[in-house]
């Protein structure tokens, strides 16, 4: 890769036949990766009239911004949700708190309510806090928080995240996960055979050119295999 900047290759692949239908070189940045996914999807729709029914990807693409965009476009996200709320210190994670949508409160493991003022932080985060009285008298506080009161966060589009989480338990999601092996094969071929583990051209424009040329070479190789298949074996004549 570039000695000063790291770049990523992004492919949009038709899993059924293994053809790369769009490719883009980007900075190694989550925000850029999400934006370029939307760009490629729009570009494929304009150029080829393709609108996929589902999109499979790894957890990098599980940011709520992209998930909501996919749902709004009526594209089913077969993507693990990006979620860093789990705790590794043995204290209660957000998943241990039950959200009551009707009353817009969280219920803690001790049965107390966490309420919100409705203020939105950073454009998408809502805080829910327990009362000081509830926390100070709770026997579960040592397993909950060292702060005066416990608080949990909820994204304004958490319902979208919940819908996508539910998809992870479906057979269709598992099928998409298995089909993603074709995507990984393209990246492995890119690095091992085509030697794109290091870029030759400098800058973002050079990265875009190299990724596009590499994808074209991989597609030609794939198309040659699909078109130039050998004839089916002749049936062996049965002895009289």
mmCIF file of C-alpha atoms in Angstrom:
data_model
loop_
_atom_site.group_PDB
_atom_site.id
_atom_site.type_symbol
_atom_site.label_atom_id
_atom_site.label_comp_id
_atom_site.label_asym_id
_atom_site.label_seq_id
_atom_site.Cartn_x
_atom_site.Cartn_y
_atom_site.Cartn_z
ATOM 1 C CA UNK A 1 0.000 0.000 0.000
ATOM 2 C CA UNK A 2 0.935 3.678 -0.136
ATOM 3 C CA UNK A 3 3.722 4.421 2.399
ATOM 4 C CA UNK A 4 1.778 7.344 3.901
ATOM 5 C CA UNK A 5 -1.861 6.388 3.465
ATOM 6 C CA UNK A 6 -3.765 3.099 3.664
ATOM 7 C CA UNK A 7 -6.354 2.302 1.031
ATOM 8 C CA UNK A 8 -9.122 -0.256 0.719
ATOM 9 C CA UNK A 9 -10.618 -1.965 -2.299
ATOM 10 C CA UNK A 10 -14.427 -2.095 -2.289
ATOM 11 C CA UNK A 11 -16.278 -4.546 -4.516
ATOM 12 C CA UNK A 12 -19.982 -4.877 -5.240
ATOM 13 C CA UNK A 13 -20.415 -8.476 -6.394
ATOM 14 C CA UNK A 14 -23.280 -10.479 -7.819
ATOM 15 C CA UNK A 15 -22.958 -13.519 -5.580
ATOM 16 C CA UNK A 16 -24.948 -15.761 -7.919
ATOM 17 C CA UNK A 17 -22.334 -15.721 -10.691
ATOM 18 C CA UNK A 18 -19.395 -14.126 -8.914
ATOM 19 C CA UNK A 19 -19.134 -11.090 -11.209
ATOM 20 C CA UNK A 20 -17.881 -7.745 -9.848
ATOM 21 C CA UNK A 21 -20.465 -5.182 -10.929
ATOM 22 C CA UNK A 22 -18.733 -2.178 -9.365
ATOM 23 C CA UNK A 23 -15.399 -1.418 -7.713
ATOM 24 C CA UNK A 24 -13.918 1.540 -5.916
ATOM 25 C CA UNK A 25 -10.683 2.404 -4.134
ATOM 26 C CA UNK A 26 -11.144 4.342 -0.889
ATOM 27 C CA UNK A 27 -9.257 5.612 2.099
ATOM 28 C CA UNK A 28 -9.183 3.087 4.951
ATOM 29 C CA UNK A 29 -11.889 4.939 6.852
ATOM 30 C CA UNK A 30 -15.274 3.680 8.087
ATOM 31 C CA UNK A 31 -17.094 6.857 7.091
ATOM 32 C CA UNK A 32 -15.648 6.685 3.583
ATOM 33 C CA UNK A 33 -16.472 2.984 3.321
ATOM 34 C CA UNK A 34 -20.122 3.589 4.174
ATOM 35 C CA UNK A 35 -20.394 6.495 1.745
ATOM 36 C CA UNK A 36 -18.828 4.564 -1.134
ATOM 37 C CA UNK A 37 -21.270 1.683 -0.604
ATOM 38 C CA UNK A 38 -24.154 4.056 -1.232
ATOM 39 C CA UNK A 39 -22.296 5.506 -4.224
ATOM 40 C CA UNK A 40 -21.763 2.091 -5.803
ATOM 41 C CA UNK A 41 -25.367 1.024 -5.239
ATOM 42 C CA UNK A 42 -26.668 4.215 -6.861
ATOM 43 C CA UNK A 43 -24.184 3.922 -9.715
ATOM 44 C CA UNK A 44 -25.191 0.333 -10.495
ATOM 45 C CA UNK A 45 -28.852 1.322 -10.457
ATOM 46 C CA UNK A 46 -28.261 4.180 -12.913
ATOM 47 C CA UNK A 47 -25.950 2.293 -15.257
ATOM 48 C CA UNK A 48 -27.482 -1.174 -15.319
ATOM 49 C CA UNK A 49 -30.930 -0.738 -13.829
ATOM 50 C CA UNK A 50 -30.037 -3.188 -11.053
ATOM 51 C CA UNK A 51 -31.697 -2.917 -7.658
ATOM 52 C CA UNK A 52 -30.695 -5.803 -5.389
ATOM 53 C CA UNK A 53 -33.196 -7.320 -2.985
ATOM 54 C CA UNK A 54 -30.533 -7.899 -0.324
ATOM 55 C CA UNK A 55 -27.009 -6.808 0.502
ATOM 56 C CA UNK A 56 -24.541 -8.989 2.387
ATOM 57 C CA UNK A 57 -21.444 -7.680 4.110
ATOM 58 C CA UNK A 58 -19.361 -7.879 7.267
ATOM 59 C CA UNK A 59 -19.810 -5.812 10.413
ATOM 60 C CA UNK A 60 -17.946 -2.837 8.914
ATOM 61 C CA UNK A 61 -21.159 -2.166 6.989
ATOM 62 C CA UNK A 62 -23.344 -2.561 10.078
ATOM 63 C CA UNK A 63 -23.407 1.141 10.973
ATOM 64 C CA UNK A 64 -26.949 2.363 11.563
ATOM 65 C CA UNK A 65 -26.616 5.087 8.909
ATOM 66 C CA UNK A 66 -26.082 2.521 6.152
ATOM 67 C CA UNK A 67 -28.627 0.073 7.564
ATOM 68 C CA UNK A 68 -31.328 2.735 7.590
ATOM 69 C CA UNK A 69 -30.454 3.772 4.038
ATOM 70 C CA UNK A 70 -30.766 0.166 2.870
ATOM 71 C CA UNK A 71 -34.095 -0.331 4.643
ATOM 72 C CA UNK A 72 -35.432 2.928 3.189
ATOM 73 C CA UNK A 73 -34.400 1.645 -0.264
ATOM 74 C CA UNK A 74 -36.250 -1.632 0.452
ATOM 75 C CA UNK A 75 -32.996 -3.610 0.381
ATOM 76 C CA UNK A 76 -32.720 -6.289 3.070
ATOM 77 C CA UNK A 77 -29.433 -5.902 4.991
ATOM 78 C CA UNK A 78 -27.798 -9.257 5.659
ATOM 79 C CA UNK A 79 -25.137 -7.509 7.732
ATOM 80 C CA UNK A 80 -24.085 -7.951 11.379
ATOM 81 C CA UNK A 81 -25.057 -4.842 13.342
ATOM 82 C CA UNK A 82 -22.141 -2.694 14.476
ATOM 83 C CA UNK A 83 -22.625 -2.680 18.247
ATOM 84 C CA UNK A 84 -20.014 -1.931 20.911
ATOM 85 C CA UNK A 85 -22.401 -1.818 23.880
ATOM 86 C CA UNK A 86 -21.331 -5.187 25.322
ATOM 87 C CA UNK A 87 -19.129 -4.983 28.417
ATOM 88 C CA UNK A 88 -16.242 -7.293 29.230
ATOM 89 C CA UNK A 89 -15.836 -6.368 32.908
ATOM 90 C CA UNK A 90 -18.754 -8.470 34.152
ATOM 91 C CA UNK A 91 -21.140 -5.526 34.643
ATOM 92 C CA UNK A 92 -24.531 -5.278 32.980
ATOM 93 C CA UNK A 93 -24.482 -4.450 29.279
ATOM 94 C CA UNK A 94 -27.210 -2.570 27.469
ATOM 95 C CA UNK A 95 -28.674 -5.881 26.327
ATOM 96 C CA UNK A 96 -29.537 -6.596 29.980
ATOM 97 C CA UNK A 97 -31.899 -3.609 29.984
ATOM 98 C CA UNK A 98 -35.368 -4.085 28.470
ATOM 99 C CA UNK A 99 -36.770 -1.276 26.363
ATOM 100 C CA UNK A 100 -40.471 -0.516 26.782
ATOM 101 C CA UNK A 101 -41.320 1.161 23.510
ATOM 102 C CA UNK A 102 -44.814 2.170 24.532
ATOM 103 C CA UNK A 103 -43.629 4.088 27.595
ATOM 104 C CA UNK A 104 -40.233 5.017 26.093
ATOM 105 C CA UNK A 105 -38.252 3.783 29.099
ATOM 106 C CA UNK A 106 -35.616 1.147 29.813
ATOM 107 C CA UNK A 107 -36.183 -1.337 32.649
ATOM 108 C CA UNK A 108 -33.008 -2.298 34.478
ATOM 109 C CA UNK A 109 -32.320 -5.819 35.863
ATOM 110 C CA UNK A 110 -33.430 -4.523 39.272
ATOM 111 C CA UNK A 111 -36.810 -3.381 37.949
ATOM 112 C CA UNK A 112 -36.168 0.394 38.025
ATOM 113 C CA UNK A 113 -36.948 2.681 35.094
ATOM 114 C CA UNK A 114 -34.398 4.671 33.088
ATOM 115 C CA UNK A 115 -35.990 7.717 31.479
ATOM 116 C CA UNK A 116 -34.867 10.210 28.871
ATOM 117 C CA UNK A 117 -35.262 13.954 28.469
ATOM 118 C CA UNK A 118 -35.627 13.447 24.728
ATOM 119 C CA UNK A 119 -32.513 15.456 23.910
ATOM 120 C CA UNK A 120 -30.449 14.067 21.040
ATOM 121 C CA UNK A 121 -26.659 14.101 21.338
ATOM 122 C CA UNK A 122 -24.314 14.054 18.317
ATOM 123 C CA UNK A 123 -27.334 13.982 16.054
ATOM 124 C CA UNK A 124 -28.364 10.400 16.825
ATOM 125 C CA UNK A 125 -27.818 9.385 20.484
ATOM 126 C CA UNK A 126 -30.480 9.501 23.209
ATOM 127 C CA UNK A 127 -29.477 8.978 26.864
ATOM 128 C CA UNK A 128 -31.644 7.115 29.367
ATOM 129 C CA UNK A 129 -30.778 7.583 33.047
ATOM 130 C CA UNK A 130 -31.933 5.978 36.266
ATOM 131 C CA UNK A 131 -32.825 8.076 39.292
ATOM 132 C CA UNK A 132 -30.278 8.599 42.052
ATOM 133 C CA UNK A 133 -32.623 7.133 44.665
ATOM 134 C CA UNK A 134 -33.165 3.930 42.664
ATOM 135 C CA UNK A 135 -29.445 3.385 42.078
ATOM 136 C CA UNK A 136 -28.299 4.191 45.609
ATOM 137 C CA UNK A 137 -30.682 1.667 47.176
ATOM 138 C CA UNK A 138 -30.203 -1.071 44.558
ATOM 139 C CA UNK A 139 -28.413 -4.246 45.661
ATOM 140 C CA UNK A 140 -27.308 -4.862 42.057
ATOM 141 C CA UNK A 141 -25.420 -1.571 41.764
ATOM 142 C CA UNK A 142 -21.941 -3.192 42.120
ATOM 143 C CA UNK A 143 -22.733 -5.270 39.023
ATOM 144 C CA UNK A 144 -24.167 -2.293 37.178
ATOM 145 C CA UNK A 145 -22.050 0.837 37.473
ATOM 146 C CA UNK A 146 -19.491 2.680 39.585
ATOM 147 C CA UNK A 147 -21.095 6.019 38.701
ATOM 148 C CA UNK A 148 -23.750 7.724 40.795
ATOM 149 C CA UNK A 149 -26.478 6.577 38.380
ATOM 150 C CA UNK A 150 -26.566 4.158 35.478
ATOM 151 C CA UNK A 151 -27.235 5.396 31.990
ATOM 152 C CA UNK A 152 -27.661 3.616 28.675
ATOM 153 C CA UNK A 153 -27.704 5.013 25.169
ATOM 154 C CA UNK A 154 -30.121 4.364 22.352
ATOM 155 C CA UNK A 155 -29.796 5.380 18.733
ATOM 156 C CA UNK A 156 -32.703 7.326 17.250
ATOM 157 C CA UNK A 157 -32.843 4.576 14.615
ATOM 158 C CA UNK A 158 -32.511 1.696 17.068
ATOM 159 C CA UNK A 159 -35.652 0.095 15.643
ATOM 160 C CA UNK A 160 -33.802 -0.396 12.369
ATOM 161 C CA UNK A 161 -30.929 -2.033 14.217
ATOM 162 C CA UNK A 162 -33.381 -4.335 16.033
ATOM 163 C CA UNK A 163 -34.954 -5.375 12.717
ATOM 164 C CA UNK A 164 -31.550 -6.201 11.252
ATOM 165 C CA UNK A 165 -30.532 -8.125 14.394
ATOM 166 C CA UNK A 166 -33.643 -10.264 13.999
ATOM 167 C CA UNK A 167 -32.587 -11.172 10.450
ATOM 168 C CA UNK A 168 -29.427 -12.831 11.779
ATOM 169 C CA UNK A 169 -31.518 -15.778 12.967
ATOM 170 C CA UNK A 170 -33.024 -16.523 9.548
ATOM 171 C CA UNK A 171 -31.972 -19.129 6.999
ATOM 172 C CA UNK A 172 -31.728 -16.413 4.324
ATOM 173 C CA UNK A 173 -29.100 -14.611 6.409
ATOM 174 C CA UNK A 174 -27.103 -17.826 6.824
ATOM 175 C CA UNK A 175 -27.285 -18.435 3.081
ATOM 176 C CA UNK A 176 -25.949 -14.951 2.403
ATOM 177 C CA UNK A 177 -23.145 -15.556 4.882
ATOM 178 C CA UNK A 178 -22.146 -18.720 3.036
ATOM 179 C CA UNK A 179 -22.300 -16.986 -0.344
ATOM 180 C CA UNK A 180 -19.951 -14.269 0.917
ATOM 181 C CA UNK A 181 -17.142 -16.786 0.475
ATOM 182 C CA UNK A 182 -17.219 -15.840 -3.207
ATOM 183 C CA UNK A 183 -16.459 -12.265 -2.202
ATOM 184 C CA UNK A 184 -13.545 -13.337 -0.015
ATOM 185 C CA UNK A 185 -12.193 -15.411 -2.898
ATOM 186 C CA UNK A 186 -12.038 -12.312 -5.086
ATOM 187 C CA UNK A 187 -10.006 -10.438 -2.491
ATOM 188 C CA UNK A 188 -7.706 -13.407 -1.924
ATOM 189 C CA UNK A 189 -7.144 -13.686 -5.692
ATOM 190 C CA UNK A 190 -6.477 -9.939 -5.841
ATOM 191 C CA UNK A 191 -3.711 -10.167 -3.248
ATOM 192 C CA UNK A 192 -2.107 -13.526 -3.990
ATOM 193 C CA UNK A 193 -2.344 -13.785 -7.777
ATOM 194 C CA UNK A 194 -2.625 -10.197 -8.994
ATOM 195 C CA UNK A 195 -0.266 -8.934 -6.281
ATOM 196 C CA UNK A 196 -2.369 -5.954 -5.230
ATOM 197 C CA UNK A 197 -1.162 -6.168 -1.653
ATOM 198 C CA UNK A 198 0.839 -3.033 -2.499
ATOM 199 C CA UNK A 199 -0.243 -0.266 -4.871
ATOM 200 C CA UNK A 200 2.028 0.930 -7.663
ATOM 201 C CA UNK A 201 0.321 4.256 -8.297
ATOM 202 C CA UNK A 202 0.323 7.003 -5.690
ATOM 203 C CA UNK A 203 -2.607 8.888 -4.219
ATOM 204 C CA UNK A 204 -6.325 8.169 -4.018
ATOM 205 C CA UNK A 205 -6.817 8.541 -7.775
ATOM 206 C CA UNK A 206 -4.071 5.957 -8.350
ATOM 207 C CA UNK A 207 -5.743 3.599 -5.890
ATOM 208 C CA UNK A 208 -9.074 3.987 -7.697
ATOM 209 C CA UNK A 209 -7.444 3.222 -11.066
ATOM 210 C CA UNK A 210 -5.626 0.132 -9.812
ATOM 211 C CA UNK A 211 -8.699 -1.277 -8.076
ATOM 212 C CA UNK A 212 -10.822 -0.731 -11.186
ATOM 213 C CA UNK A 213 -8.260 -2.350 -13.510
ATOM 214 C CA UNK A 214 -7.865 -5.294 -11.134
ATOM 215 C CA UNK A 215 -11.633 -5.827 -10.975
ATOM 216 C CA UNK A 216 -11.807 -5.739 -14.787
ATOM 217 C CA UNK A 217 -9.066 -8.384 -15.031
ATOM 218 C CA UNK A 218 -10.868 -10.595 -12.512
ATOM 219 C CA UNK A 219 -14.151 -10.250 -14.391
ATOM 220 C CA UNK A 220 -12.512 -11.210 -17.706
ATOM 221 C CA UNK A 221 -11.048 -14.285 -16.060
ATOM 222 C CA UNK A 222 -14.400 -15.185 -14.540
ATOM 223 C CA UNK A 223 -16.322 -14.608 -17.781
ATOM 224 C CA UNK A 224 -13.866 -16.774 -19.697
ATOM 225 C CA UNK A 225 -14.578 -19.618 -17.286
ATOM 226 C CA UNK A 226 -18.344 -19.139 -17.579
ATOM 227 C CA UNK A 227 -18.412 -18.897 -21.367
ATOM 228 C CA UNK A 228 -15.696 -21.379 -22.357
ATOM 229 C CA UNK A 229 -16.862 -24.364 -20.426
ATOM 230 C CA UNK A 230 -16.093 -27.687 -22.020
ATOM 231 C CA UNK A 231 -18.833 -29.800 -23.600
ATOM 232 C CA UNK A 232 -20.686 -32.185 -21.314
ATOM 233 C CA UNK A 233 -19.263 -35.726 -21.268
ATOM 234 C CA UNK A 234 -20.735 -38.081 -23.825
ATOM 235 C CA UNK A 235 -22.969 -40.768 -22.496
ATOM 236 C CA UNK A 236 -21.347 -44.199 -22.536
ATOM 237 C CA UNK A 237 -23.124 -46.627 -24.824
ATOM 238 C CA UNK A 238 -24.646 -49.542 -23.003
ATOM 239 C CA UNK A 239 -23.372 -52.957 -24.176
ATOM 240 C CA UNK A 240 -25.875 -54.996 -26.150
#
